[in-house]
Tab-separated table of C-alpha atoms in Angstrom:
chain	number	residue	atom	x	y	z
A	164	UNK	CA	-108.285	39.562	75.179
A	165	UNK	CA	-104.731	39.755	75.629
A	166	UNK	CA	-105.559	43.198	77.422
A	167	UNK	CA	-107.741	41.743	79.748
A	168	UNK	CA	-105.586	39.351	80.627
A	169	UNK	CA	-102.593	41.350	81.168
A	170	UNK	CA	-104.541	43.961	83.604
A	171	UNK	CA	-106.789	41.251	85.135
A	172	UNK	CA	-103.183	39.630	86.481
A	173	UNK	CA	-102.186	43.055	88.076
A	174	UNK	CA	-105.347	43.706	89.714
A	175	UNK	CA	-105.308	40.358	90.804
A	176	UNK	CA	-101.820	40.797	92.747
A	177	UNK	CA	-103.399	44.155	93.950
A	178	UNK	CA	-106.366	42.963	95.432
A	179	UNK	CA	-104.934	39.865	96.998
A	180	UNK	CA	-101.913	41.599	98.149
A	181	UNK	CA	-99.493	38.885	96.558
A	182	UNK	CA	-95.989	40.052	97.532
A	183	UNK	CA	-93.281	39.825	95.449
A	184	UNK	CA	-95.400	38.546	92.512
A	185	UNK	CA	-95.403	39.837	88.600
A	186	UNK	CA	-98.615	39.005	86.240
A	187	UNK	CA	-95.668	37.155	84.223
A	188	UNK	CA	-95.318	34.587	87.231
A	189	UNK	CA	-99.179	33.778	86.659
A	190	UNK	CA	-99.437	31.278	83.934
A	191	UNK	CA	-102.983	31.924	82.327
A	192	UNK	CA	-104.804	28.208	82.229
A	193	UNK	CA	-103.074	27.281	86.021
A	194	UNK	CA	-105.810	26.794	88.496
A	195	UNK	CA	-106.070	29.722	90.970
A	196	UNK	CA	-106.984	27.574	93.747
A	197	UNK	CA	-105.519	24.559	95.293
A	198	UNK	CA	-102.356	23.690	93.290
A	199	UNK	CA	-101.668	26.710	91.128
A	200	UNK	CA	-101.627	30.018	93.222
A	201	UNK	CA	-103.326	28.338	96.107
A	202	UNK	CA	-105.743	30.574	96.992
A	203	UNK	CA	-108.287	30.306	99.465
A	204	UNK	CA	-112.056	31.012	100.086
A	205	UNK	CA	-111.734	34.540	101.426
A	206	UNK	CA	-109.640	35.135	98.237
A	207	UNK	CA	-112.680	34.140	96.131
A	208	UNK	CA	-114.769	36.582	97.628
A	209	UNK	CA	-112.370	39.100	96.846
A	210	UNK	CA	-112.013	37.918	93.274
A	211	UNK	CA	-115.805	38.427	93.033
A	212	UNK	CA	-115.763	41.721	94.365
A	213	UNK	CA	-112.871	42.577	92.084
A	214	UNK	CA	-115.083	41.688	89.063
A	215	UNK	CA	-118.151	43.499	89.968
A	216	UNK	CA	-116.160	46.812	91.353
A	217	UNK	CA	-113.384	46.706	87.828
A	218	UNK	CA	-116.373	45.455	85.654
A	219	UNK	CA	-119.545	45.759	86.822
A	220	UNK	CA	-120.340	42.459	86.822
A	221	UNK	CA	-122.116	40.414	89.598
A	222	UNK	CA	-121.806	36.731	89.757
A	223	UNK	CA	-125.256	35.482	91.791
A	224	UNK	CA	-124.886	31.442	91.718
A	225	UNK	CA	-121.777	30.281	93.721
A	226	UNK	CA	-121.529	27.286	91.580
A	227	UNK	CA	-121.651	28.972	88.217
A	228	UNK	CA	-118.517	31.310	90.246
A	229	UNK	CA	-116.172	28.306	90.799
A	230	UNK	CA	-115.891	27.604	87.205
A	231	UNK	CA	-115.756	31.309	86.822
A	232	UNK	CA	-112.587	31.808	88.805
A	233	UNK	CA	-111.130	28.578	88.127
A	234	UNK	CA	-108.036	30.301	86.348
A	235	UNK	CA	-107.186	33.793	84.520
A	236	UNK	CA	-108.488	32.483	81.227
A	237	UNK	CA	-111.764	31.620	82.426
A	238	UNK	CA	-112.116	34.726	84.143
A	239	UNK	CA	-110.889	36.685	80.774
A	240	UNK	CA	-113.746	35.109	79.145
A	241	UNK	CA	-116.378	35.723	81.616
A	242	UNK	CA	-115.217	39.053	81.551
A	243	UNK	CA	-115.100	39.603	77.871
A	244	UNK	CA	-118.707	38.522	77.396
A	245	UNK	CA	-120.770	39.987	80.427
A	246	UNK	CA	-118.816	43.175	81.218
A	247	UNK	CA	-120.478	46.227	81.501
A	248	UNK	CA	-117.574	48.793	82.710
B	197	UNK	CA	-107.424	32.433	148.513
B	198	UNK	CA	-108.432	32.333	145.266
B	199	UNK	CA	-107.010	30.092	142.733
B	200	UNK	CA	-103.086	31.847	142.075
B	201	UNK	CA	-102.442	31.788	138.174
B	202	UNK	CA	-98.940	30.700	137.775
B	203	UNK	CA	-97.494	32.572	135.213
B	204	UNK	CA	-96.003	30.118	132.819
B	205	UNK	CA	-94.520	32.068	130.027
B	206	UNK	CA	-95.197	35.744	129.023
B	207	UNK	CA	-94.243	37.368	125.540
B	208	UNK	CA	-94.908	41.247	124.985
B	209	UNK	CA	-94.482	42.810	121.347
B	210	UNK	CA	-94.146	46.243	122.365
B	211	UNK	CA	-92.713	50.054	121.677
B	212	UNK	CA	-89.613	48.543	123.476
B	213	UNK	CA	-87.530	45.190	122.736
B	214	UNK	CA	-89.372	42.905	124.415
B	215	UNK	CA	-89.640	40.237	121.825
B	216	UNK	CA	-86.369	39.245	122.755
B	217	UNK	CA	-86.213	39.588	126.226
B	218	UNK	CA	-82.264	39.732	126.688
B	219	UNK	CA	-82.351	42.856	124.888
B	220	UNK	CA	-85.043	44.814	126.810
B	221	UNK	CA	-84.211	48.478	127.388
B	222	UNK	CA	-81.032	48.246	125.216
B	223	UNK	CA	-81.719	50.709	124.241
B	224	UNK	CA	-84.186	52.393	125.973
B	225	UNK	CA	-87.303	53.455	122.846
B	226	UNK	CA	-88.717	56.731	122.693
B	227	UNK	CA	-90.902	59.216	120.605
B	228	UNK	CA	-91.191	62.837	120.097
B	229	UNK	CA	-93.974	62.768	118.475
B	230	UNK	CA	-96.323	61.290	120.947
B	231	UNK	CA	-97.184	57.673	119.586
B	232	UNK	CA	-95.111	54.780	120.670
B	233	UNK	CA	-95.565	52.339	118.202
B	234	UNK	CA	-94.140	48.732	118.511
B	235	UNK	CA	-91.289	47.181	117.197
B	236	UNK	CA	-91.716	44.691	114.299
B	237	UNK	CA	-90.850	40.766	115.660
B	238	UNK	CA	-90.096	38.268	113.296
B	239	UNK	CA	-93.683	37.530	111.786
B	240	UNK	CA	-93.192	34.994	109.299
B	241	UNK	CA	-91.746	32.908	112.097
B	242	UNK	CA	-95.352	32.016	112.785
B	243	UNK	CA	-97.089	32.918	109.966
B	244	UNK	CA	-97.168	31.229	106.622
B	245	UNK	CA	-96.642	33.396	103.898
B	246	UNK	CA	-100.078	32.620	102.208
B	247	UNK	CA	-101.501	33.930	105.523
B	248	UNK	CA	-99.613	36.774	106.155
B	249	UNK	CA	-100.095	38.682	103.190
B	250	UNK	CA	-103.734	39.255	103.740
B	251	UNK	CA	-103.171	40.512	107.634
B	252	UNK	CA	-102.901	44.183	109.010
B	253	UNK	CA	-100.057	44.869	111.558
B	254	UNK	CA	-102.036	44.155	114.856
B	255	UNK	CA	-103.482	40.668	113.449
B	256	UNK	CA	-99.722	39.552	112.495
B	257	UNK	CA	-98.349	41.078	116.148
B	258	UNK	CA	-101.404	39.395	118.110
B	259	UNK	CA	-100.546	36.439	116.395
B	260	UNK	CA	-97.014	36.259	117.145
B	261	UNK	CA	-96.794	37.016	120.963
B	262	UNK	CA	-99.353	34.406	121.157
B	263	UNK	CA	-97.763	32.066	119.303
B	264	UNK	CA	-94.581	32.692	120.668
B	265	UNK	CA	-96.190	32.430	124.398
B	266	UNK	CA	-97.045	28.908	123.585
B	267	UNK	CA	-94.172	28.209	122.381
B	268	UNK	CA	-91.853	29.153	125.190
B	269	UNK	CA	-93.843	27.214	127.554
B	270	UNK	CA	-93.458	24.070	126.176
B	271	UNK	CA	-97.745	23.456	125.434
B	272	UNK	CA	-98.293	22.083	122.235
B	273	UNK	CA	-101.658	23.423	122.646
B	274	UNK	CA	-103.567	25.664	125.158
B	275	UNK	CA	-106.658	23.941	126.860
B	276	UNK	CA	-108.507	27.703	126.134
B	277	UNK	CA	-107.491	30.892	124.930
B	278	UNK	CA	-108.815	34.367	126.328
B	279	UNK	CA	-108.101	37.756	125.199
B	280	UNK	CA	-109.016	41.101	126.000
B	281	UNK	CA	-109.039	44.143	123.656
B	282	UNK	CA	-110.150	47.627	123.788
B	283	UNK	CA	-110.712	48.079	119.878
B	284	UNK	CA	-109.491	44.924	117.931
B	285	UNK	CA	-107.205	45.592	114.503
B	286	UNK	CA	-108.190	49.506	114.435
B	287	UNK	CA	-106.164	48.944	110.721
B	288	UNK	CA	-108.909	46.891	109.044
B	289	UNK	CA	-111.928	48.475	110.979
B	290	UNK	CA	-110.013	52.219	109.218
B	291	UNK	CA	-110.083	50.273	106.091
B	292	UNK	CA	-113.391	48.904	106.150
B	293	UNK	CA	-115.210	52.523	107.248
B	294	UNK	CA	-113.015	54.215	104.685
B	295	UNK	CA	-113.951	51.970	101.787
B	296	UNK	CA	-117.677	52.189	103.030
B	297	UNK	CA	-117.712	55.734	102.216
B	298	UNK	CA	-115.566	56.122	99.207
B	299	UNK	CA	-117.252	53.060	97.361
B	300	UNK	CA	-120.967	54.245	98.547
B	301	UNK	CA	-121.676	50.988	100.491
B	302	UNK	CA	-120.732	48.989	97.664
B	303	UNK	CA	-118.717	45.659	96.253
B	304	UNK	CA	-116.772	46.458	100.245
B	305	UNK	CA	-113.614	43.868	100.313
B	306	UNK	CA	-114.414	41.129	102.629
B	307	UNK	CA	-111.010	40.814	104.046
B	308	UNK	CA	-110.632	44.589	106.460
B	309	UNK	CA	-114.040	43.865	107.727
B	310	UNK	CA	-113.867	39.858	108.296
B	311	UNK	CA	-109.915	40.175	110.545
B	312	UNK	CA	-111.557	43.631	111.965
B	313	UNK	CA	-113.672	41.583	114.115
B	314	UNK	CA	-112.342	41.616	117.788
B	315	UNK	CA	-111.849	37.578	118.165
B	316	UNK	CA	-109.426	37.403	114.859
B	317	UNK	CA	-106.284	37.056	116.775
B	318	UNK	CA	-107.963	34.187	118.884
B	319	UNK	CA	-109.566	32.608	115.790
B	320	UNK	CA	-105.932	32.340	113.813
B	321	UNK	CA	-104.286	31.315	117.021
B	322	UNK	CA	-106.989	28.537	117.742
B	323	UNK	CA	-106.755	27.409	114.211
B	324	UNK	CA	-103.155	27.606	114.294
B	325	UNK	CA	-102.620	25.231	117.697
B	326	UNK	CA	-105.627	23.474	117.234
B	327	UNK	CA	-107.213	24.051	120.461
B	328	UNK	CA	-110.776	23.324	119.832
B	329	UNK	CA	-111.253	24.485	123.576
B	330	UNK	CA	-113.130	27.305	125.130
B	331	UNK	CA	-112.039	30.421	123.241
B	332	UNK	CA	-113.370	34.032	124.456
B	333	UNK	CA	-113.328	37.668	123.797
B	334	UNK	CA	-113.496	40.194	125.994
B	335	UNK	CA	-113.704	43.582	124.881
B	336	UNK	CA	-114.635	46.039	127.883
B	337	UNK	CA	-112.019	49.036	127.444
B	338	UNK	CA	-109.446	49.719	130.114
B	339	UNK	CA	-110.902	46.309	131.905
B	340	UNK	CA	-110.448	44.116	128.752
B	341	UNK	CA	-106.737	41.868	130.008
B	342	UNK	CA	-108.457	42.166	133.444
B	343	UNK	CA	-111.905	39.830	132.932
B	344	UNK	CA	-109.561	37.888	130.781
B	345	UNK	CA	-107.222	37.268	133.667
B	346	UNK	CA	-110.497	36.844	136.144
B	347	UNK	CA	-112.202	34.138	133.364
B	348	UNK	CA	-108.865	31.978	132.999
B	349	UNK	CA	-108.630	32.026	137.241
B	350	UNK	CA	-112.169	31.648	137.670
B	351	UNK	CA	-111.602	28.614	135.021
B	352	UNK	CA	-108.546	27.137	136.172
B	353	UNK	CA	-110.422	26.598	139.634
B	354	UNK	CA	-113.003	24.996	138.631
B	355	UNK	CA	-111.189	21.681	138.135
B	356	UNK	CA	-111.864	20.697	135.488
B	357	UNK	CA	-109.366	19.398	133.905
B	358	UNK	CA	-108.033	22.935	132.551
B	359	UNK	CA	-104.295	22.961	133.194
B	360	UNK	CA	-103.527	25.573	130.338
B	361	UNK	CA	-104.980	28.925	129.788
B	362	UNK	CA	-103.711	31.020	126.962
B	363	UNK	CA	-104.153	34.863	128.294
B	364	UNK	CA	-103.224	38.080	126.553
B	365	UNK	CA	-104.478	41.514	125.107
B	366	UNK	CA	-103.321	43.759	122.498
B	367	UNK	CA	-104.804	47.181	121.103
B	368	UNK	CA	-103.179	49.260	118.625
B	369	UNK	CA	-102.321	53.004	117.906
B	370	UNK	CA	-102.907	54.468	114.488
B	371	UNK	CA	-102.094	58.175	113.257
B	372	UNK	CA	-106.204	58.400	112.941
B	373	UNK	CA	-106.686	56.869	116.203
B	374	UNK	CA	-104.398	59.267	117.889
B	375	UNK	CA	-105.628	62.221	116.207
B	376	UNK	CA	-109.191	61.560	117.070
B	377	UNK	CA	-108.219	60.153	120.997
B	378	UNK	CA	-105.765	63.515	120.976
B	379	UNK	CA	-109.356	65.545	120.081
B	380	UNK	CA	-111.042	63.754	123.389
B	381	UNK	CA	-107.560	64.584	125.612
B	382	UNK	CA	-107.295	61.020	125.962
B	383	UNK	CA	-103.880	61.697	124.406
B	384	UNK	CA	-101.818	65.231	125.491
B	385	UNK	CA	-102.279	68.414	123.025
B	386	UNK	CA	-98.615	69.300	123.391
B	387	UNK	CA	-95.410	66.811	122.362
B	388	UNK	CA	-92.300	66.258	124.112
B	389	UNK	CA	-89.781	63.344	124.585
B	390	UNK	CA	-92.125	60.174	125.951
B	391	UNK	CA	-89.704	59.596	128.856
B	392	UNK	CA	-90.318	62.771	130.413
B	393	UNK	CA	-94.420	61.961	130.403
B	394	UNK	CA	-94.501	62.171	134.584
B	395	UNK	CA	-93.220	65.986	134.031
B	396	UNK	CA	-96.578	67.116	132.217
B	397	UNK	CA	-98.593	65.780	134.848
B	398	UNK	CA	-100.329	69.032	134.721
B	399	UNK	CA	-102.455	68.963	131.335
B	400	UNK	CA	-104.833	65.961	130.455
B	401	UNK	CA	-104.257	62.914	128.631
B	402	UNK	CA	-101.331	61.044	127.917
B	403	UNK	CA	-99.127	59.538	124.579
B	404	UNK	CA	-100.348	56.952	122.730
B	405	UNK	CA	-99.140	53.455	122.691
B	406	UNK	CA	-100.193	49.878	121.484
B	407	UNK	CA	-98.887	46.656	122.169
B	408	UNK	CA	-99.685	42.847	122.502
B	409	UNK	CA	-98.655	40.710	125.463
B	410	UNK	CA	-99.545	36.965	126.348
B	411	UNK	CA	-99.594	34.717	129.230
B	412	UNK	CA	-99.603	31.235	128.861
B	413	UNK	CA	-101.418	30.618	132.863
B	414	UNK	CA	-101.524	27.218	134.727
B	415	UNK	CA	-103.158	26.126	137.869
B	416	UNK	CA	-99.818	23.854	138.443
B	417	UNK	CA	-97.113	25.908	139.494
B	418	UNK	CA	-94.738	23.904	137.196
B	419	UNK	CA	-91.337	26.688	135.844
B	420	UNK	CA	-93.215	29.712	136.904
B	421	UNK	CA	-91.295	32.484	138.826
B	422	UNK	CA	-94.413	34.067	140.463
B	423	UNK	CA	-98.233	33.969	140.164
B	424	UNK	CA	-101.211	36.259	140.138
B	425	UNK	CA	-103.320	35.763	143.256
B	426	UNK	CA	-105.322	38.613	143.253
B	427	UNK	CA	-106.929	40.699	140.774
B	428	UNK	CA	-109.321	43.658	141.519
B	429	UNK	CA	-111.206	46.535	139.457
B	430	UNK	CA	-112.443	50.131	140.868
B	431	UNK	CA	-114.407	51.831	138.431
B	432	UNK	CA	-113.585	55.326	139.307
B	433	UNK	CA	-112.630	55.385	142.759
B	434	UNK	CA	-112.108	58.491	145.322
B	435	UNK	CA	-108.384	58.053	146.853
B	436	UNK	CA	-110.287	56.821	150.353
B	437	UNK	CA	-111.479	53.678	148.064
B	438	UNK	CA	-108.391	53.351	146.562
B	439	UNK	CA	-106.562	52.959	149.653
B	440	UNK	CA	-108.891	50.546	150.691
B	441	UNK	CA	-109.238	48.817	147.955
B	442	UNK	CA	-105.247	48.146	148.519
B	443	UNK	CA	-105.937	47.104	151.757
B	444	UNK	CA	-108.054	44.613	150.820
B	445	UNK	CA	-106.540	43.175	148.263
B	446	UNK	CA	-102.983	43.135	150.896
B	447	UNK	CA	-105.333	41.655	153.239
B	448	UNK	CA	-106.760	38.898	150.997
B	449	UNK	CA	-102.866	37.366	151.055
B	450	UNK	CA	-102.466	37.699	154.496
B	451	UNK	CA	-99.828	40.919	153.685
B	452	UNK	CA	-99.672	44.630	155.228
B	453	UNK	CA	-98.131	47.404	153.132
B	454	UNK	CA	-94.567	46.760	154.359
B	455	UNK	CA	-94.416	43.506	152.602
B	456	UNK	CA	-94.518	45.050	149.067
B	457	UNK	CA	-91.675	44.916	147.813
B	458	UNK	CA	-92.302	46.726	144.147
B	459	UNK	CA	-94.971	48.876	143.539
B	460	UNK	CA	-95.549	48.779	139.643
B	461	UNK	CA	-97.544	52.164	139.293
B	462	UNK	CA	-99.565	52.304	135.943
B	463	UNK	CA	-99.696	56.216	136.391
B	464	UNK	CA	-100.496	57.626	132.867
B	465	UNK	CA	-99.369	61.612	133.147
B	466	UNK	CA	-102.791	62.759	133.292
B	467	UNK	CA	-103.764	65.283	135.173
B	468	UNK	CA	-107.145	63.992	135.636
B	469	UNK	CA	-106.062	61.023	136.880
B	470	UNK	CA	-103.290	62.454	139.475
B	471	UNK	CA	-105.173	62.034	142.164
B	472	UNK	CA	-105.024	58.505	142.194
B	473	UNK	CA	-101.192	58.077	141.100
B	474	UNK	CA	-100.498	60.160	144.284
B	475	UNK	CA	-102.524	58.100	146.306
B	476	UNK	CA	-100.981	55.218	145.141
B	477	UNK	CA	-97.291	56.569	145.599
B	478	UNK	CA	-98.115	57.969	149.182
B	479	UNK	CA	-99.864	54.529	149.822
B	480	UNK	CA	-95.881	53.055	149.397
B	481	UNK	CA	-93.728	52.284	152.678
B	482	UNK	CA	-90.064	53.294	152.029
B	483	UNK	CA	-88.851	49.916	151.856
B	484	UNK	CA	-90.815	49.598	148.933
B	485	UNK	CA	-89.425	50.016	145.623
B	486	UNK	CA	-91.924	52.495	142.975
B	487	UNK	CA	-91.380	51.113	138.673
B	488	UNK	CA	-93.494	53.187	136.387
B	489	UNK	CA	-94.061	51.553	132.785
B	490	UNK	CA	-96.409	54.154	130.651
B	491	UNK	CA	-93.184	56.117	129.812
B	492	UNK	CA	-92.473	52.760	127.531
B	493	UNK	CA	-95.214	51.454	126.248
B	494	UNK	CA	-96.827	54.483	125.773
B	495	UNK	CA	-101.221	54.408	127.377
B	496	UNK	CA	-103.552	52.469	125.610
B	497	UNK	CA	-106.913	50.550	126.789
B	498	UNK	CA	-104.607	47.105	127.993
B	499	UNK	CA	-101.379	48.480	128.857
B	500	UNK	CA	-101.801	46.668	131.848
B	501	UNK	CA	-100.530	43.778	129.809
B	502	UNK	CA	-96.962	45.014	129.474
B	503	UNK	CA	-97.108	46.361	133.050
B	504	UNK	CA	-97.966	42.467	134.044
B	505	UNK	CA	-95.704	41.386	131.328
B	506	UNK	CA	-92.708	43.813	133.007
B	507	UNK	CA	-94.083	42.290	136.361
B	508	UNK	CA	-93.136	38.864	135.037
B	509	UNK	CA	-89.736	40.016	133.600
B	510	UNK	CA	-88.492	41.139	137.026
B	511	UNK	CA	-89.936	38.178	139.243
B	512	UNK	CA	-87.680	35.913	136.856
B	513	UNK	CA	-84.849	38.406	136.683
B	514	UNK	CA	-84.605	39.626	140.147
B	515	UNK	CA	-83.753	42.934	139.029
B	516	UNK	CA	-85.129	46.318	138.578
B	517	UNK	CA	-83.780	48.074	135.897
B	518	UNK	CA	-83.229	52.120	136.393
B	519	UNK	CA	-85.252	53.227	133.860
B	520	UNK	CA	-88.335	51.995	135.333
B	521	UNK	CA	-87.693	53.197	139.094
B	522	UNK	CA	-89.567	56.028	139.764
B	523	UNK	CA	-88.385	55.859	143.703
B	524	UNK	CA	-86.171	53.412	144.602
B	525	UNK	CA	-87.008	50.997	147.524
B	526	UNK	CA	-84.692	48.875	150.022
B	527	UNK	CA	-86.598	45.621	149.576
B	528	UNK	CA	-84.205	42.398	147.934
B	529	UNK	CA	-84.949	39.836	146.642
B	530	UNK	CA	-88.371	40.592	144.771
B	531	UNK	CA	-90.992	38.655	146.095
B	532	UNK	CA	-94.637	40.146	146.806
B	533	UNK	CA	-95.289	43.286	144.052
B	534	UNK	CA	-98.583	45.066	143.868
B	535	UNK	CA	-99.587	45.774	140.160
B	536	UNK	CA	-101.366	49.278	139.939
B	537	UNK	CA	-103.034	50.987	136.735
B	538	UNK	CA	-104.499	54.053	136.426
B	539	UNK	CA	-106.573	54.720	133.105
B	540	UNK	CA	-107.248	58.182	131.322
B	541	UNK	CA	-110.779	58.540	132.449
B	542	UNK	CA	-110.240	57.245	136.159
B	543	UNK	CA	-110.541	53.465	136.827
B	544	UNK	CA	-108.120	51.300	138.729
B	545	UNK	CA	-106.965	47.635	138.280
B	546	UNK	CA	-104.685	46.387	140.554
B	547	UNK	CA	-103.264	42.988	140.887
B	548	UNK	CA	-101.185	41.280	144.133
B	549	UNK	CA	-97.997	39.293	142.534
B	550	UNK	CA	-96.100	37.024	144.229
B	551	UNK	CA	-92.764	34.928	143.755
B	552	UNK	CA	-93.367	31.137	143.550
């Protein structure tokens, strides 16, 4: 998990071009939008395609993707138990 | 007469310094290489940092000349906001196409193919003033800045109620985009120092520029130092329609060719196009004083914006710098100018400005 975590946080500050940030400076529970790293609804879509391009995985039911993508650690999970790459 | 558009505040983000206006020509910028590329304002001036990270180069420089057009003229928020571009952010749409291919079509990122779309720059800058007002496109090549400028007048004299019009254009040069434009001639095969441009008159095509440049346009003459009271388009014209196309447009404001004061020549250094650029230098009376711009900013589908931009500069200045007189004139102080420009494959725009 720890793994996932670690390169989920990089490819996170990849894909969302977040300049001058280090995975360290993302604290795994904070929410990803809104208050914690305040991203937006464009960002989300790129979250999504980040997991279905890194992982294979396609999320189909935009509500079931806001809890998704709520924070890191949610997305770790999600990851952990549907990838298929 | 047609409604004149008083000429508020400009702001040009160009291959030269331009951003800040007391600095222009010092020094004079030049390439090599043939591709003038802009120089970098300020961006986060204007753009907040959660923005900015997602946007290519021509979104954030669109952006900015807008934004700092409104600024200097005092609106808090344009009553519409028209602009004209050739080819939008060419950056995303390269990024978009690219990932297209190399991903198979897909999981594409949203992002290069949502700010590639032609109206981002007028989106961000409506959402950014808050002008829920008419807000409009137009994307029709080397005529883009042109309708723009013919919408806003056409609006501002309608009456109704439209004091502020928020006018601009801005296209953008990429290594790609040159090397495929170079393939077409619309830019030269051979390199050599930008400045000297008018010396290869005799191959086709020209260098490659880019640039974004903003008017903020009123129907109140208000601070402005001139106005734009005529604007005309010649899709490919012989040098006989040309000349009468100048006559016309002369004759529209009551003016013969001895009342021109600066000719502002838009000739490109092609040689398809040298007809017309020696029509419209042989069309000048000596009095009148002959500023080329292409050498600076380099040709690109709205460089008529920084020639209208430069237009603006010397109204307000009074002065004609050296490095844009191609033949200089007798004719002080500056106050009717006839805006010329000549595009790669032929077409003329030419505009009649006048002092306020």
């Amino acid at each position: 998990m720890e793994d996932i975590i670690e390169s989920l946080k990089q490819q996170i500050i990849d894909s969302l071009n977040l300049q001058g940030m280090k995975p360290s400076d993302i604290d795994d529970n904070a929410p990803l939008f809104g208050e914690g790293l305040g991203l937006d609804s464009i960002d989300s879509l790129e979250l999504m395609v980040l997991l279905e391009r890194n992982y294979g995985i396609k999320i189909e039911d935009a509500r079931e993707g806001r809890k998704i993508l709520a924070s890191v650690q949610t997305m770790a999970d999600f990851i952990q138990a549907n990838r298929k790459l | 007469m047609k409604q004149p558009l008083y000429l508020i505040s400009s702001c040009s983000i160009s291959p030269q310094h331009t951003y800040d206006a007391g600095q222009f020509l010092q020094p004079v910028m030049s390439c090599d290489n043939g591709k003038l590329f802009v120089i970098d304002a300020d961006y986060a001036k204007y753009i907040s940092p959660v923005a900015i990270r997602r946007m290519s180069r021509m979104l954030k420089i669109g952006i900015t000349a807008g934004m700092n057009c409104i600024e200097s003229s005092g609106v808090a928020s344009p009553d519409a906001i028209i602009i004209g571009t050739a080819h939008g952010s060419v950056t995303d749409m390269e990024n978009f196409l690219k990932d297209m291919i190399r991903l198979e079509e897909q999981a594409l990122n949203p992002t290069s193919f949502i700010q590639s779309t032609y109206n981002s720059v007028n989106g961000w800058i409506a959402m950014m003033t808050k002008c829920t007002g008419y807000n409009q496109t137009y994307v029709h090549r080397g005529f883009s800045l042109e309708l723009t400028l013919l919408d806003a007048q056409m609006m501002l004299a309608e009456a109704t109620g439209t004091k502020y019009i928020l006018a601009g254009s801005f296209d953008e040069l990429t290594d790609e985009y040159h090397h495929i434009h170079r393939k077409i001639n619309y830019f030269k095969q051979e390199t050599f120092n930008s400045l000297a441009l008018f010396d290869h008159y005799d191959t086709p095509g020209s260098i490659g520029g880019e640039g974004a440049n903003f008017f903020m346009l009123s129907n109140e003459q208000g601070n402005a130092a001139c106005a734009i009271h005529t604007i005309k388009m010649l899709q490919k014209p012989t040098s006989e329609e040309l000349i009468a196309g100048i006559n016309e447009a002369l004759a529209e404001n009551g003016l013969n060719s001895t009342d021109i004061d600066v000719m502002m020549c838009g000739m490109n250094g092609d040689s398809r196009s040298k007809h017309l650029a020696d029509t419209l230098l042989n069309s000048c009376e000596p009095n009148t004083t002959i500023t080329t711009f292409k050498q600076l900013s380099g040709e690109y589908y709205t460089a008529s914006g920084f020639g209208l931009w430069l237009c603006d500069h010397l109204f307000q200045t009074q002065q004609v710098p050296e490095e844009i007189v191609y033949r200089k004139g007798s004719a002080t102080p500056i106050k009717n100018t006839l805006f010329c420009n000549v595009t790669v494959n032929g077409c003329v725009s030419m505009m009649v400005v006048r002092r306020c």
